[in-house]
Amino acid sequence: MDKQMLLRFADAIQRKKLMSITFVTKSGEQSNRRCVPLDLAPSERTKIKHYKYHVWDLDSLPKPHLLSLNPEQIVSMDIIPEEFLPEQIVTWVRKKPWVIERDWGGSS
């Protein structure tokens, strides 16, 4: 796993900044999305528990949704100046702790 990418992702979480993420889709095409960084954690939906970057994909159609990316899929990940409000994005969190520490008030 790319340490610089992980540090950039954690920094965006801490500062509540959006990210521009370019990744390779399952069909092999490159896609770029504006995303809210959520966490780096094992996917709960897969049998083999590999760590994935979990983001809220703001650019997906017809509406934003959760996107979980394997580190190998990511081509680039950059912090952009635009901020996000966690309470407007993260409404489904149970009493489960995040893997990456953050101070997100009521949603942390």
PDB file of C-alpha atoms in Angstrom:
ATOM      1  CA  MET A   1       0.000   0.000   0.000  1.00  0.00           C
ATOM      2  CA  ASP A   2       1.310   3.448  -0.958  1.00  0.00           C
ATOM      3  CA  LYS A   3       2.182   5.260   2.276  1.00  0.00           C
ATOM      4  CA  GLN A   4       1.978   8.752   0.704  1.00  0.00           C
ATOM      5  CA  MET A   5      -1.494   8.007  -0.643  1.00  0.00           C
ATOM      6  CA  LEU A   6      -2.626   6.772   2.773  1.00  0.00           C
ATOM      7  CA  LEU A   7      -1.240   9.900   4.482  1.00  0.00           C
ATOM      8  CA  ARG A   8      -2.956  12.154   1.925  1.00  0.00           C
ATOM      9  CA  PHE A   9      -6.253  10.282   2.436  1.00  0.00           C
ATOM     10  CA  ALA A  10      -5.997  10.561   6.253  1.00  0.00           C
ATOM     11  CA  ASP A  11      -5.130  14.259   5.953  1.00  0.00           C
ATOM     12  CA  ALA A  12      -8.236  14.886   3.823  1.00  0.00           C
ATOM     13  CA  ILE A  13     -10.366  13.096   6.439  1.00  0.00           C
ATOM     14  CA  GLN A  14      -8.872  15.172   9.269  1.00  0.00           C
ATOM     15  CA  ARG A  15      -9.299  18.491   7.415  1.00  0.00           C
ATOM     16  CA  LYS A  16     -12.717  17.554   5.931  1.00  0.00           C
ATOM     17  CA  LYS A  17     -11.523  18.171   2.369  1.00  0.00           C
ATOM     18  CA  LEU A  18     -12.826  16.577  -0.803  1.00  0.00           C
ATOM     19  CA  MET A  19     -10.560  14.483  -3.004  1.00  0.00           C
ATOM     20  CA  SER A  20     -10.178  14.001  -6.718  1.00  0.00           C
ATOM     21  CA  ILE A  21      -9.591  10.292  -7.268  1.00  0.00           C
ATOM     22  CA  THR A  22      -8.626   8.678 -10.548  1.00  0.00           C
ATOM     23  CA  PHE A  23      -9.061   4.928 -10.575  1.00  0.00           C
ATOM     24  CA  VAL A  24      -9.362   1.947 -12.896  1.00  0.00           C
ATOM     25  CA  THR A  25     -12.918   0.579 -13.070  1.00  0.00           C
ATOM     26  CA  LYS A  26     -13.738  -3.125 -13.063  1.00  0.00           C
ATOM     27  CA  SER A  27     -14.144  -2.881 -16.850  1.00  0.00           C
ATOM     28  CA  GLY A  28     -10.568  -1.553 -17.153  1.00  0.00           C
ATOM     29  CA  GLU A  29     -11.400   2.074 -17.946  1.00  0.00           C
ATOM     30  CA  GLN A  30     -10.011   5.054 -16.039  1.00  0.00           C
ATOM     31  CA  SER A  31     -12.492   7.240 -14.207  1.00  0.00           C
ATOM     32  CA  ASN A  32     -12.048  10.425 -12.170  1.00  0.00           C
ATOM     33  CA  ARG A  33     -14.468  11.313  -9.385  1.00  0.00           C
ATOM     34  CA  ARG A  34     -14.877  14.001  -6.761  1.00  0.00           C
ATOM     35  CA  CYS A  35     -15.204  12.137  -3.457  1.00  0.00           C
ATOM     36  CA  VAL A  36     -15.599  12.494   0.290  1.00  0.00           C
ATOM     37  CA  PRO A  37     -12.930  10.347   1.981  1.00  0.00           C
ATOM     38  CA  LEU A  38     -14.574   8.080   4.559  1.00  0.00           C
ATOM     39  CA  ASP A  39     -12.183   5.380   5.769  1.00  0.00           C
ATOM     40  CA  LEU A  40      -9.575   2.780   4.920  1.00  0.00           C
ATOM     41  CA  ALA A  41     -10.975  -0.490   6.201  1.00  0.00           C
ATOM     42  CA  PRO A  42     -11.818  -4.049   5.199  1.00  0.00           C
ATOM     43  CA  SER A  43     -14.925  -4.235   3.053  1.00  0.00           C
ATOM     44  CA  GLU A  44     -17.842  -5.737   4.946  1.00  0.00           C
ATOM     45  CA  ARG A  45     -19.403  -7.090   1.760  1.00  0.00           C
ATOM     46  CA  THR A  46     -16.579  -9.366   0.641  1.00  0.00           C
ATOM     47  CA  LYS A  47     -15.510 -12.770   1.906  1.00  0.00           C
ATOM     48  CA  ILE A  48     -11.797 -11.913   1.804  1.00  0.00           C
ATOM     49  CA  LYS A  49     -11.232  -8.928   4.091  1.00  0.00           C
ATOM     50  CA  HIS A  50      -8.743  -6.706   2.223  1.00  0.00           C
ATOM     51  CA  TYR A  51      -8.382  -3.065   3.145  1.00  0.00           C
ATOM     52  CA  LYS A  52     -10.126  -0.723   0.725  1.00  0.00           C
ATOM     53  CA  TYR A  53     -10.440   3.015   0.413  1.00  0.00           C
ATOM     54  CA  HIS A  54     -14.086   3.853   1.128  1.00  0.00           C
ATOM     55  CA  VAL A  55     -15.318   7.135  -0.328  1.00  0.00           C
ATOM     56  CA  TRP A  56     -18.624   8.849  -1.010  1.00  0.00           C
ATOM     57  CA  ASP A  57     -18.694   9.312  -4.779  1.00  0.00           C
ATOM     58  CA  LEU A  58     -20.308  12.707  -5.370  1.00  0.00           C
ATOM     59  CA  ASP A  59     -20.121  12.444  -9.173  1.00  0.00           C
ATOM     60  CA  SER A  60     -21.941   9.140  -9.660  1.00  0.00           C
ATOM     61  CA  LEU A  61     -25.241   9.130 -11.504  1.00  0.00           C
ATOM     62  CA  PRO A  62     -28.114   9.151 -10.842  1.00  0.00           C
ATOM     63  CA  LYS A  63     -27.083   9.996  -7.250  1.00  0.00           C
ATOM     64  CA  PRO A  64     -24.015   9.863  -4.972  1.00  0.00           C
ATOM     65  CA  HIS A  65     -23.140   6.489  -3.475  1.00  0.00           C
ATOM     66  CA  LEU A  66     -20.483   4.594  -1.535  1.00  0.00           C
ATOM     67  CA  LEU A  67     -17.483   3.531  -3.603  1.00  0.00           C
ATOM     68  CA  SER A  68     -14.942   1.038  -2.233  1.00  0.00           C
ATOM     69  CA  LEU A  69     -11.634   0.887  -4.076  1.00  0.00           C
ATOM     70  CA  ASN A  70      -8.767  -1.554  -3.807  1.00  0.00           C
ATOM     71  CA  PRO A  71      -5.469   0.320  -3.439  1.00  0.00           C
ATOM     72  CA  GLU A  72      -4.304  -1.254  -6.730  1.00  0.00           C
ATOM     73  CA  GLN A  73      -7.219   0.390  -8.585  1.00  0.00           C
ATOM     74  CA  ILE A  74      -6.164   3.913  -7.628  1.00  0.00           C
ATOM     75  CA  VAL A  75      -4.093   5.825 -10.170  1.00  0.00           C
ATOM     76  CA  SER A  76      -4.019   9.133  -8.280  1.00  0.00           C
ATOM     77  CA  MET A  77      -5.591  10.733  -5.249  1.00  0.00           C
ATOM     78  CA  ASP A  78      -5.407  14.474  -4.637  1.00  0.00           C
ATOM     79  CA  ILE A  79      -6.890  16.744  -1.996  1.00  0.00           C
ATOM     80  CA  ILE A  80      -8.954  19.578  -3.450  1.00  0.00           C
ATOM     81  CA  PRO A  81      -9.778  22.853  -1.636  1.00  0.00           C
ATOM     82  CA  GLU A  82     -13.518  22.183  -1.339  1.00  0.00           C
ATOM     83  CA  GLU A  83     -14.675  21.173   2.152  1.00  0.00           C
ATOM     84  CA  PHE A  84     -17.492  18.842   3.185  1.00  0.00           C
ATOM     85  CA  LEU A  85     -19.703  18.618   6.256  1.00  0.00           C
ATOM     86  CA  PRO A  86     -19.578  15.054   7.622  1.00  0.00           C
ATOM     87  CA  GLU A  87     -23.061  15.305   9.128  1.00  0.00           C
ATOM     88  CA  GLN A  88     -24.504  15.901   5.649  1.00  0.00           C
ATOM     89  CA  ILE A  89     -22.789  12.808   4.213  1.00  0.00           C
ATOM     90  CA  VAL A  90     -22.417  10.269   7.016  1.00  0.00           C
ATOM     91  CA  THR A  91     -25.928   9.510   8.218  1.00  0.00           C
ATOM     92  CA  TRP A  92     -25.715   5.720   8.443  1.00  0.00           C
ATOM     93  CA  VAL A  93     -22.861   5.257  10.934  1.00  0.00           C
ATOM     94  CA  ARG A  94     -23.599   2.842  13.705  1.00  0.00           C
ATOM     95  CA  LYS A  95     -21.662   2.807  16.969  1.00  0.00           C
ATOM     96  CA  LYS A  96     -18.719   1.351  15.090  1.00  0.00           C
ATOM     97  CA  PRO A  97     -15.363   3.122  15.341  1.00  0.00           C
ATOM     98  CA  TRP A  98     -13.529   4.392  12.299  1.00  0.00           C
ATOM     99  CA  VAL A  99     -10.167   2.860  11.437  1.00  0.00           C
ATOM    100  CA  ILE A 100      -8.664   6.278  10.671  1.00  0.00           C
ATOM    101  CA  GLU A 101      -9.034   8.603  13.664  1.00  0.00           C
ATOM    102  CA  ARG A 102     -10.930  11.851  13.159  1.00  0.00           C
ATOM    103  CA  ASP A 103     -12.888  14.513  14.980  1.00  0.00           C
ATOM    104  CA  TRP A 104     -16.170  14.650  13.128  1.00  0.00           C
ATOM    105  CA  GLY A 105     -18.329  15.623  16.080  1.00  0.00           C
ATOM    106  CA  GLY A 106     -21.503  13.519  16.325  1.00  0.00           C
ATOM    107  CA  SER A 107     -20.554  11.302  13.362  1.00  0.00           C
ATOM    108  CA  SER A 108     -17.117  10.246  14.591  1.00  0.00           C
TER     109      SER A 108
END
